[in-house]
Short mmCIF file of C-alpha atoms in Angstrom, two decimals:
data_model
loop_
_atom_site.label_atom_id
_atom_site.label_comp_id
_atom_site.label_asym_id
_atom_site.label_seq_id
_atom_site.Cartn_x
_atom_site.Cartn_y
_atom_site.Cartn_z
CA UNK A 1 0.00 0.00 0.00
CA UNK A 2 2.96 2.13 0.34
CA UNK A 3 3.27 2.89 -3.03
CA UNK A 4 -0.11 3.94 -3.60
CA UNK A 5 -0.06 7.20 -2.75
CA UNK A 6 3.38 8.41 -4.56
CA UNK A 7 1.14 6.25 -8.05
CA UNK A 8 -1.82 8.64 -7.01
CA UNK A 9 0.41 11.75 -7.19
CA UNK A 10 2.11 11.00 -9.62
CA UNK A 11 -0.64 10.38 -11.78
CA UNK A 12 -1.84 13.73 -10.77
CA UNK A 13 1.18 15.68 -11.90
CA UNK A 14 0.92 13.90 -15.16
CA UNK A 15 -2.31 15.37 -15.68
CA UNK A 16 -1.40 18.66 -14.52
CA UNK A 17 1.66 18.97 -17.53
CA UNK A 18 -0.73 17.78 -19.81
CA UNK A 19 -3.54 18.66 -19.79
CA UNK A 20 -3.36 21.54 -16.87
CA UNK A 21 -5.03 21.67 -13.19
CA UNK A 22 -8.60 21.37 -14.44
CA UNK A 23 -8.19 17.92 -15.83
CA UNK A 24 -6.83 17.18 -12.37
CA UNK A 25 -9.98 15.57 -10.79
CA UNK A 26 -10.72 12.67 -8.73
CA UNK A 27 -11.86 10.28 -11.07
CA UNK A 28 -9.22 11.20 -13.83
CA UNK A 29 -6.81 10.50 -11.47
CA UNK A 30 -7.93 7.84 -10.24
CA UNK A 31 -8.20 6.57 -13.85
CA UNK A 32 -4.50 7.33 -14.43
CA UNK A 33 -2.90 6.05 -11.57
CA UNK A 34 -5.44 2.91 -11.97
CA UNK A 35 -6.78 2.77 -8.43
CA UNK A 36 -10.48 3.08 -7.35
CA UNK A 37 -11.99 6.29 -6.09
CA UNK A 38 -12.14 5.06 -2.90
CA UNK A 39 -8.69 4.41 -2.91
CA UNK A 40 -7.93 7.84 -3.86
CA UNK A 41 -10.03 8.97 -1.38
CA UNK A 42 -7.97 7.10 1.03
CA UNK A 43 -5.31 8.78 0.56
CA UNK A 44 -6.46 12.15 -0.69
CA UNK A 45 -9.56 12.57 1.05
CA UNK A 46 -10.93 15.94 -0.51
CA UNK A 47 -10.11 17.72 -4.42
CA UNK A 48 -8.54 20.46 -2.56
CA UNK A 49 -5.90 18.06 -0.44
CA UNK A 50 -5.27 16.69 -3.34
CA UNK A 51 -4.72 19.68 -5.44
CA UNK A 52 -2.33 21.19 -2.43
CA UNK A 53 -0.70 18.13 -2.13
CA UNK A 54 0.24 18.22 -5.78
CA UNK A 55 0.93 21.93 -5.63
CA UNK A 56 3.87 21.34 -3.05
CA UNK A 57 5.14 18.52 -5.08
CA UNK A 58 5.48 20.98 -8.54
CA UNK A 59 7.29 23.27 -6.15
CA UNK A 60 9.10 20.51 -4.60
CA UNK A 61 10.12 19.11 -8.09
CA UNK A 62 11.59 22.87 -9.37
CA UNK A 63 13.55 23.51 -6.28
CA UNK A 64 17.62 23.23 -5.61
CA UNK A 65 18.29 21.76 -2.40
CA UNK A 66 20.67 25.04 -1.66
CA UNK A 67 22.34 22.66 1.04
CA UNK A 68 23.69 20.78 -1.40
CA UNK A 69 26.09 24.02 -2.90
CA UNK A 70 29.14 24.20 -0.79
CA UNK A 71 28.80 28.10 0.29
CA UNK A 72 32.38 28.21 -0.54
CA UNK A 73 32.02 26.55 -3.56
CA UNK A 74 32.84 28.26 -7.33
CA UNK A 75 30.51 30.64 -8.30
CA UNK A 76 30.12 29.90 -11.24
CA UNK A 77 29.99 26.33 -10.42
CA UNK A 78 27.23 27.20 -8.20
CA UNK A 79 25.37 28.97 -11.06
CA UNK A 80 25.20 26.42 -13.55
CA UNK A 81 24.03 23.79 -10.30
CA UNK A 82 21.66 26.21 -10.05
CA UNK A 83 20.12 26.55 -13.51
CA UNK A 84 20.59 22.72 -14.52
CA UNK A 85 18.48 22.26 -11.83
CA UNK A 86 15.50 23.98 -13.30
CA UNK A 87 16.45 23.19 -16.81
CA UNK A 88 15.89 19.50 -17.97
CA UNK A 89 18.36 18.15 -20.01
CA UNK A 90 17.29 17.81 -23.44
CA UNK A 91 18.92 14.76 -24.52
CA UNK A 92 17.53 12.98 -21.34
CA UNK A 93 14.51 14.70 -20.56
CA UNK A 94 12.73 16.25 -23.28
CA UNK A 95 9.14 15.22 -21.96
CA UNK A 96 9.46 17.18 -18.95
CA UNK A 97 10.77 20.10 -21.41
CA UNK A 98 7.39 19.54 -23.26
CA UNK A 99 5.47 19.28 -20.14
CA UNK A 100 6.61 22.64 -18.42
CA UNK A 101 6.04 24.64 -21.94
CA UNK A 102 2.29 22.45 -21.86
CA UNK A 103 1.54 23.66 -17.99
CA UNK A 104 2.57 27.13 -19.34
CA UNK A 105 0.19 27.56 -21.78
CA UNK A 106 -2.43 26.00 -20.07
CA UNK A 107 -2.31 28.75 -16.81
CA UNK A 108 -1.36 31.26 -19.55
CA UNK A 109 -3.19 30.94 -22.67
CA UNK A 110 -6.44 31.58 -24.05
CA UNK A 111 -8.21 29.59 -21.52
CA UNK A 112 -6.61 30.82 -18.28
CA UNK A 113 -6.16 28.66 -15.78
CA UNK A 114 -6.11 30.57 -12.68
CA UNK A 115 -5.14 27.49 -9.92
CA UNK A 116 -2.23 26.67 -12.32
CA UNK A 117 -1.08 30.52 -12.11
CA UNK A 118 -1.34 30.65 -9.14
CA UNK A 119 0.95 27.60 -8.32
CA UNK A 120 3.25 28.46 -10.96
CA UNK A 121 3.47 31.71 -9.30
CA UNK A 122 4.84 30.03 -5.86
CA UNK A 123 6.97 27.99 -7.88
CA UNK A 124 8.54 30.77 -9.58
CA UNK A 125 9.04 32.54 -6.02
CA UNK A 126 10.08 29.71 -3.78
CA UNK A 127 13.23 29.64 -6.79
CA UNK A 128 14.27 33.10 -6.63
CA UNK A 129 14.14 32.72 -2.99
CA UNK A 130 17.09 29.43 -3.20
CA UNK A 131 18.76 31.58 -5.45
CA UNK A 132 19.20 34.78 -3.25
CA UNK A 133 20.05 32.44 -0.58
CA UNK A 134 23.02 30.96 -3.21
CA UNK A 135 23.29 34.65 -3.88
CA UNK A 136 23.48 36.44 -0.39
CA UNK A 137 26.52 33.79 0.23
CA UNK A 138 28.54 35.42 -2.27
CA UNK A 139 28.04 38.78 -1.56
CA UNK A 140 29.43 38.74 1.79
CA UNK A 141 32.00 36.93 0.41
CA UNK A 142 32.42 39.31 -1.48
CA UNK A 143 32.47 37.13 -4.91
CA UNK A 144 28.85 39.55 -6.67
CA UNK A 145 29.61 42.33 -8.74
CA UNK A 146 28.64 45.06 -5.99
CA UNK A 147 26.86 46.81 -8.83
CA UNK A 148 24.19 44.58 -8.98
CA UNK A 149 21.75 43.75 -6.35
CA UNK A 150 20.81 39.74 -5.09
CA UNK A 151 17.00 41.04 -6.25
CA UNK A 152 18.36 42.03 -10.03
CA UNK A 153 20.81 38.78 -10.13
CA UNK A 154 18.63 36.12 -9.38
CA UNK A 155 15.68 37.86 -12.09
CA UNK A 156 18.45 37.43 -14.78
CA UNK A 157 19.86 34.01 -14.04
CA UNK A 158 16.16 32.88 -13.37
CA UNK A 159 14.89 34.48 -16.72
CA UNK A 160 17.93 33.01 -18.51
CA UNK A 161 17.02 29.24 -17.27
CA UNK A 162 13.11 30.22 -18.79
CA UNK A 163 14.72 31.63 -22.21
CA UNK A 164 17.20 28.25 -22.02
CA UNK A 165 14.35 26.07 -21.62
CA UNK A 166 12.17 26.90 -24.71
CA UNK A 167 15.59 26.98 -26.86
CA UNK A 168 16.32 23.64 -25.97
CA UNK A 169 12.83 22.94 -27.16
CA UNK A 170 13.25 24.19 -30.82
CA UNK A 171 15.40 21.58 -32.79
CA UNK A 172 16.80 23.92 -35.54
CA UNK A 173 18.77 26.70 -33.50
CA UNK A 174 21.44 24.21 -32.51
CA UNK A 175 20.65 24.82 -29.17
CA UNK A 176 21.93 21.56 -26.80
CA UNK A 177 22.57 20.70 -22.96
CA UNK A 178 26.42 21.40 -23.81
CA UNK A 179 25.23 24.53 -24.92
CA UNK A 180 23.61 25.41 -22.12
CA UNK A 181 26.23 25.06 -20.20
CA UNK A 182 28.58 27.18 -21.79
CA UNK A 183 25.84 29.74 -21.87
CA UNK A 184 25.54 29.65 -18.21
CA UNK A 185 29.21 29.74 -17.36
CA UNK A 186 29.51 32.86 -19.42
CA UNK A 187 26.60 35.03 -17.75
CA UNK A 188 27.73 33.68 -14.39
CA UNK A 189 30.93 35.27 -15.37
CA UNK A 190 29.37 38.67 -15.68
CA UNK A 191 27.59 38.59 -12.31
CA UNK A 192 30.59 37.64 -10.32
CA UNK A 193 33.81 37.81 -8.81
CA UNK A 194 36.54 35.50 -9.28
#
């Protein structure tokens, strides 16, 4: 039974990329993760849990454990951690490049979906919040340009990972993970110190 309820949320979150948060009810889930109602129910026992349930999991599933980056580590090491956390790599994980363009366009696009904003929203926050943390570390270490503030830094390097994304998604601009990287390296470059 243990394995249940990760099946029931990860159905869910399938859902959610494809299709966007209305398709996320209790039956369709419960279709997708092949389980009865009740055994959704079990688990999840309302919509709503299981809509906040899955909410903290798309957070979850976006953000850097920042205890994993050394606070004395590179900085521009840090940086591309950082980024290739949030930024799939194409040649191994194109489906979840496709999904996060799909969830999108479904909280964005003609038909808004307002729960969808609104969890992209906290998404979008609780990663700019890792990456001041990454960030405050090196500016009293004194490794970030003192021009630039933690607020304006971690708005470029999170808009770059966005604009990185949908490249990798187009086939024809040449565009690729190695790419990426040496993308990365370079703007970290003109954000910090060495």
């Amino acid at each position: 039974m243990s394995g249940v309820r990760p099946a029931i949320l990860q159905a869910a979150r399938q859902l959610a990329y494809e299709r966007g948060w209305k398709a996320v009810t209790v039956r369709a889930v419960a279709a997708r993760a092949e389980v009865a109602v009740g055994t959704l129910r079990h688990h999840f026992p309302t919509q709503a849990e299981l809509h906040e349930t899955l909410a903290r999991a798309l957070v979850d599933d976006w953000r850097l454990d920042v205890s994993a980056i050394e606070p004395d580590a590179p900085a521009e090491e840090a940086l591309l951690a950082f980024v290739r956390a949030i930024v799939p790599l194409k040649e191994t994980d194109r489906a979840a490049l496709v999904a996060w363009l799909v969830r999108h366009a479904s909280a964005l696009g003609p038909a808004e979906d307002v729960w969808n904003q609104t969890t992209l929203g906290r998404e979008y926050g609780d990663v700019r919040t890792d990456l001041r943390i990454v960030l405050g570390w090196f500016k009293r270490a004194g490794r970030l340009r003192t021009d630039l503030s933690i607020d304006d830094v971690s708005t470029f390097v999170l808009a770059l990972a966005v604009g990185l994304r949908l490249l990798l998604l187009a086939d024809d601009v040449g565009v690729n993970d190695d790419t990426v990287d040496r993308i990365v390296l370079h703007a970290a470059r003109q954000v910090v110190l060495t």
